[in-house]
Coordinates of C-alpha atoms in Angstrom, one line a residue:
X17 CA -2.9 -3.1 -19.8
X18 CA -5.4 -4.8 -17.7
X19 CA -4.8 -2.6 -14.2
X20 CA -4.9 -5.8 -11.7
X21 CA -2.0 -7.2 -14.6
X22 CA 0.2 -3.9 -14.2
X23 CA 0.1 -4.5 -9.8
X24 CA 0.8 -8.0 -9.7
X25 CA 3.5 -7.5 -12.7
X26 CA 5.0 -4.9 -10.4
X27 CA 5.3 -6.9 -7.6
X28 CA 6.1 -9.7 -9.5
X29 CA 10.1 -7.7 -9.4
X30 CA 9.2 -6.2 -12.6
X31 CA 11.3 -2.9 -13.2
X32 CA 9.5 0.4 -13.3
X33 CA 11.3 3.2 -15.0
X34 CA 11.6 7.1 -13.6
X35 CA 8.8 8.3 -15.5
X36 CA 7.5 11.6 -14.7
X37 CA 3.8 11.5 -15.3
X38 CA 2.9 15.0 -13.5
X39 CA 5.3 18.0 -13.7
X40 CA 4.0 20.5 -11.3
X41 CA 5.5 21.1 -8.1
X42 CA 4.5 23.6 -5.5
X43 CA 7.3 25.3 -3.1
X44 CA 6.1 26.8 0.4
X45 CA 9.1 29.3 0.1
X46 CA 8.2 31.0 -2.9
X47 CA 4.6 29.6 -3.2
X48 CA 4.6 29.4 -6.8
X49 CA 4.5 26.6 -9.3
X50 CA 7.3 25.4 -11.3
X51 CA 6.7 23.1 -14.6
X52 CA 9.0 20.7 -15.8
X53 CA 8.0 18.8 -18.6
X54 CA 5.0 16.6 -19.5
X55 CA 2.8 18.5 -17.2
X56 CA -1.0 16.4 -17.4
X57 CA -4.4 16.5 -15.8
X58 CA -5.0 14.9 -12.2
X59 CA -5.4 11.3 -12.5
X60 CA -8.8 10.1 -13.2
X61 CA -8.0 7.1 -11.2
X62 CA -8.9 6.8 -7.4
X63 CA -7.0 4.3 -4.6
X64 CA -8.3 0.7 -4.2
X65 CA -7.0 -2.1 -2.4
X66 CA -5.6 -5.1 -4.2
X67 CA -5.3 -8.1 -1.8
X68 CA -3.8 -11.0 -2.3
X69 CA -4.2 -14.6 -0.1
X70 CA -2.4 -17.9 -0.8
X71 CA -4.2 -21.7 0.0
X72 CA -2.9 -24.6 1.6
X73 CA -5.3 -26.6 -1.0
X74 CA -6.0 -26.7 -4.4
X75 CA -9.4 -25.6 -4.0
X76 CA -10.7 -22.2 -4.4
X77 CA -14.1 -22.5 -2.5
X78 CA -12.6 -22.3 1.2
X79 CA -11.2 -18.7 0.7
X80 CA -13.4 -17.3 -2.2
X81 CA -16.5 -18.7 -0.1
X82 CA -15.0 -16.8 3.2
X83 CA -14.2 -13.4 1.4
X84 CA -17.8 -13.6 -0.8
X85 CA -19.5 -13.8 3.0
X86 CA -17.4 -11.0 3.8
X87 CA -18.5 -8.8 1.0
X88 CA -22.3 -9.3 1.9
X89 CA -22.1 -9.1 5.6
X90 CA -19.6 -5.8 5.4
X91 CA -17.3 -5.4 2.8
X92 CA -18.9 -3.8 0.6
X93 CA -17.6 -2.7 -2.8
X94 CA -14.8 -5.4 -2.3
X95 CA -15.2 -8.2 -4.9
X96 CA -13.1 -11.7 -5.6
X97 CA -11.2 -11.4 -9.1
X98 CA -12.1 -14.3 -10.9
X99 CA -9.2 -13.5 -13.5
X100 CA -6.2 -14.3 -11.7
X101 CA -7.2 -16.0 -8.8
X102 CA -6.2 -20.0 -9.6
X103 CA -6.5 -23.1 -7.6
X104 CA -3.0 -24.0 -8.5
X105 CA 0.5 -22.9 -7.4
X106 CA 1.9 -19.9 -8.6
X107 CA 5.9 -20.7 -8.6
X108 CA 6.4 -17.0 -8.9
X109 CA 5.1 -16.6 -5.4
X110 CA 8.3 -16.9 -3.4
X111 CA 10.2 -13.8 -5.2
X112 CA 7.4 -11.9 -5.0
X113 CA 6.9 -12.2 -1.2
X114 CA 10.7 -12.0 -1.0
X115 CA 10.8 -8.7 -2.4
X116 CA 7.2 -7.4 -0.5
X117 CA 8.2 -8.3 2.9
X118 CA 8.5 -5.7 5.8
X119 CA 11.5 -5.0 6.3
X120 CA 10.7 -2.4 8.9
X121 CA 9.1 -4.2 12.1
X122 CA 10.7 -6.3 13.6
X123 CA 9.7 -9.8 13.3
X124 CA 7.2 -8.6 10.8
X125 CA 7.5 -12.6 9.4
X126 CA 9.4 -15.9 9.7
X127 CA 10.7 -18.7 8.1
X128 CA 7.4 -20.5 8.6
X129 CA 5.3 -18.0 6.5
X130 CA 8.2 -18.2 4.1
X131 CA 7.7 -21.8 4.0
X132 CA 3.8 -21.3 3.2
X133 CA 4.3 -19.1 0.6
X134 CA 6.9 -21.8 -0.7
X135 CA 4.2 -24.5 -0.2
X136 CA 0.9 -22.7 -1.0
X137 CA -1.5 -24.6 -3.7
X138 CA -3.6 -21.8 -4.8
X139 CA -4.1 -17.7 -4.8
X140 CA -7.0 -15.5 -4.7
X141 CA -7.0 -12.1 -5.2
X142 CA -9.5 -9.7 -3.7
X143 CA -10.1 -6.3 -5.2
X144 CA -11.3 -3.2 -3.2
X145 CA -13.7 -0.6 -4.2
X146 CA -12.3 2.8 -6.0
X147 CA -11.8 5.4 -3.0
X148 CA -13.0 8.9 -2.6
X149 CA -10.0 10.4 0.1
X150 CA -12.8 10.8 2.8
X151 CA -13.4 6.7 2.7
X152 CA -9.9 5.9 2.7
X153 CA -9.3 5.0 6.0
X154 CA -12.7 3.8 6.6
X155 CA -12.0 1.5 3.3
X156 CA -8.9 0.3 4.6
X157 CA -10.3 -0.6 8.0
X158 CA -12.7 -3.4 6.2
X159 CA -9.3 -4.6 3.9
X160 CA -7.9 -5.4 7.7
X161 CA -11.3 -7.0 8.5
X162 CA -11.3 -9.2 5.7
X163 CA -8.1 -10.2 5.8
X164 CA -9.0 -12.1 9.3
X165 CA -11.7 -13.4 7.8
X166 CA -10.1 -15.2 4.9
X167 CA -7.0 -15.9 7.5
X168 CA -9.5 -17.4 9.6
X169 CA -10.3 -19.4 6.8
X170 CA -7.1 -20.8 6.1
X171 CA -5.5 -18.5 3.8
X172 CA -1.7 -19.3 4.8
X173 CA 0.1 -15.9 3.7
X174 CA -1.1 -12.5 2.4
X175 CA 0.5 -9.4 0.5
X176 CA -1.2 -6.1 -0.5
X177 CA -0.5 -5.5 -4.0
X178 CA -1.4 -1.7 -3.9
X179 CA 1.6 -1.1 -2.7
X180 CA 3.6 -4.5 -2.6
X181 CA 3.3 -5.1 0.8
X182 CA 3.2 -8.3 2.3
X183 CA 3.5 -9.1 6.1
X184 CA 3.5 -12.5 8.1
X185 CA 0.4 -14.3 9.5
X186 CA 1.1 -13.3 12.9
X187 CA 2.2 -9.9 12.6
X188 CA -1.0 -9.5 10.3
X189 CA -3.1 -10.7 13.1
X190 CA -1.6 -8.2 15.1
X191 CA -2.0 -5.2 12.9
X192 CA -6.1 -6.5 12.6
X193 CA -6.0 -6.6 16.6
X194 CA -4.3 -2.9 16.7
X195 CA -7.0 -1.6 14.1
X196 CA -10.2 -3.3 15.8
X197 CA -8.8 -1.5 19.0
X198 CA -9.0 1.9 16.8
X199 CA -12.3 1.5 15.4
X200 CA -13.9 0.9 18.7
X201 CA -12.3 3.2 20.5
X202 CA -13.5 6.2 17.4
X203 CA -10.0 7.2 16.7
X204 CA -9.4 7.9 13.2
X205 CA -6.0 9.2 13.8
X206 CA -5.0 6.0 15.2
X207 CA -7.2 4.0 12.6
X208 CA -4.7 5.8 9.7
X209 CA -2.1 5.1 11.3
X210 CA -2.6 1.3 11.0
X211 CA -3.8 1.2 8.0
X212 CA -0.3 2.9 6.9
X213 CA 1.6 0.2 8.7
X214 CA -0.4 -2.5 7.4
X215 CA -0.9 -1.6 3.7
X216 CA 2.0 0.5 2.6
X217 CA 5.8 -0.3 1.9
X218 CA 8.7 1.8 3.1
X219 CA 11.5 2.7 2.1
X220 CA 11.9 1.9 -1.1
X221 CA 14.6 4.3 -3.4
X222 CA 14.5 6.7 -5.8
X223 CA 17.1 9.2 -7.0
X224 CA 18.2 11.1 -4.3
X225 CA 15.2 9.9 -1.9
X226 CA 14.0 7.3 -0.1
X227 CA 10.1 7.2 -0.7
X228 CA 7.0 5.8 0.9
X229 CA 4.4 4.2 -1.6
X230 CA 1.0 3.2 -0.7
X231 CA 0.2 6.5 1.6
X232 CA -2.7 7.6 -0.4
X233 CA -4.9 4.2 0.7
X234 CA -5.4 6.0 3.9
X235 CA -5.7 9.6 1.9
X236 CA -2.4 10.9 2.5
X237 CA 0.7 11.9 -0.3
X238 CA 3.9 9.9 0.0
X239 CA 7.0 11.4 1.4
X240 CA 10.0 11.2 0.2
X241 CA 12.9 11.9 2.4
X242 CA 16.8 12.9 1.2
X243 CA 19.0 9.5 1.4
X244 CA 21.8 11.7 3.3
X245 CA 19.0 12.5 5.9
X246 CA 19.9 9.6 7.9
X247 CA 19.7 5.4 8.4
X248 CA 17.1 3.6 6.5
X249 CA 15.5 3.2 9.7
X250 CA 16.4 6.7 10.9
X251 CA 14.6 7.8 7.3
X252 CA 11.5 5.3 7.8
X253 CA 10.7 7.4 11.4
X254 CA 10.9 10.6 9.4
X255 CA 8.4 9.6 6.9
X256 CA 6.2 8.1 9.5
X257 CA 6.4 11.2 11.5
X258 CA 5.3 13.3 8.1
X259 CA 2.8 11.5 7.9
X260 CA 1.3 11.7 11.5
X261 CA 1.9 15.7 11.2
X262 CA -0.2 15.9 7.9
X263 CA -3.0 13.7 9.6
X264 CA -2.9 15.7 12.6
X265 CA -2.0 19.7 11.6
X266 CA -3.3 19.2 8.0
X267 CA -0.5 19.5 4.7
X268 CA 0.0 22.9 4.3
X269 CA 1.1 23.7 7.8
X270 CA 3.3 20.5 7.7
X271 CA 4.9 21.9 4.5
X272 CA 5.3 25.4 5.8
X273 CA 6.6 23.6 9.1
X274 CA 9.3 21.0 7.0
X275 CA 10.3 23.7 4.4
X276 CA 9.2 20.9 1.7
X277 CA 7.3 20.6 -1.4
X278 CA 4.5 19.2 -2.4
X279 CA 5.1 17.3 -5.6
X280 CA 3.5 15.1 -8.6
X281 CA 6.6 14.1 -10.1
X282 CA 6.2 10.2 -10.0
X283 CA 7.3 6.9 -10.6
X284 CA 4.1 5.5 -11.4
X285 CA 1.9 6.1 -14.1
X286 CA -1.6 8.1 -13.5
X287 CA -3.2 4.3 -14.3
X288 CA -1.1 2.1 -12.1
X289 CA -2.4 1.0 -8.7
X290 CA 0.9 2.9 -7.0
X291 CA 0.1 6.5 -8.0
X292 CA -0.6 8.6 -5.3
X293 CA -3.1 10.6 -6.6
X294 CA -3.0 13.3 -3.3
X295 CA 0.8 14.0 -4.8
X296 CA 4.5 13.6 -2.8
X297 CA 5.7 15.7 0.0
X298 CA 9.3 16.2 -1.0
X299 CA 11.6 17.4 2.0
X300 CA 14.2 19.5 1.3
X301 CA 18.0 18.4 1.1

């Protein structure tokens, strides 16, 4: 299946089954590897951004023109899909935004971006260039970048599909201030921090967990954290935290640190815009 079909099917509120698709995990108490089943190669496939922006018109040309001046004056790799973009409504838009939203910031959108997405009259998607880890956050530092320009430009809502993600127009202009304030200021740290807040979802379940999915577009595994560990919110900070720890210290001194695993046991297939590639840090119950 067509890999932009398999993202926007997925957020779309399609139901994605617990498939393992690696079976290797590695403890830092024993330090050995344990198989399970279906054990497989490292995914071929590397992280890229899948954006998607919604029109007030029924006319591509005002957002595909903006993101195609993008793309030659600084995003480069990034190109508009001419597939699935349409200068029509899309009446599945609504559920799919419901389901994307933040539900972590506060404010994060209102009934007035619901209301866009409601009333939009066309969509564009945007696809990102395929990732080496080292351009992650680099990558995702343009995706912020051209989502002001094509906001700019009138796009009235807009949801990452990599992960699901989809924040309102104010709060995105907020997380594009946060990141230019990074950039110039040379702080990578802080640069993937942002681009975790603005392009991954969290929390989202699994059996026993709750997980983070869209880490590895800054270059980072997902975390899963035990459900008993705490409130959603309570959970959300611990996975945040992990995240900043294995950024700062580096993953195997968070692991030793956290007791946890690093795992490739995953929900997502090797070929689906979801799988983390750089595996799932697995706290301990």
């Amino acid at each position: 299946m067509n890999l932009l079909r398999r993202a926007l099917l997925a957020s779309m509120g399609a139901m994605i089954s617990w498939k393992p698709s690696w079976s290797k995990e590695i403890s830092t108490d024993s330090g050995e590897e344990t198989s399970s089943q279906d054990e497989t190669e490292e995914s071929s496939v590397t992280p890229r951004h899948v954006l998607c922006f919604l029109g007030k018109e029924r006319d591509l040309s005002p957002l595909s023109d903006a993101a195609s001046k993008a793309i030659r004056d600084f995003a480069t790799g990034f190109s508009v899909d001419e597939d699935y973009s349409q200068a029509e409504p899309d009446d599945r838009m609504s559920q799919s935004f419901a389901v994307c939203w933040d539900q972590v910031e506060a404010n994060a959108w209102s009934p007035a971006d619901e209301d866009a997405v409601a009333d939009h009259q066309s969509v564009l998607y945007v696809l990102g260039p395929s990732m080496a880890q080292a351009e992650t956050v680099k990558v995702s530092m343009l995706a912020l970048r051209l989502v002001e320009r094509l906001i700019d430009a009138g796009a009235v809502a807009v949801k990452g599909e990599s992960a699901g993600i989809a924040h309102g127009i104010d709060r995105w202009r907020e997380l594009i201030r946060q990141g230019a304030e990074a950039v110039k200021a040379a702080d990578p740290l802080a640069e993937q921090r942002i681009g975790r807040l603005a392009f991954a979802k969290r929390p989202l379940s699994v059996p026993g967990y709750l997980e983070s999915v869209g880490f590895h577009l800054v270059g980072l595994p997902d975390v899963y954290v035990p459900e008993t560990a705490g409130s959603e919110r309570e959970i959300v900070a611990i996975m945040d935290t992990v995240a900043d720890e294995i950024a700062q210290r580096g993953l195997e001194p968070t692991l030793k640190a956290r007791r946890a695993s690093l795992s490739f046991d995953s929900t997502y297939e090797p070929d689906e815009f979801k799988f983390n590639p750089y595996g799932i840090v697995k706290l301990p119950k």
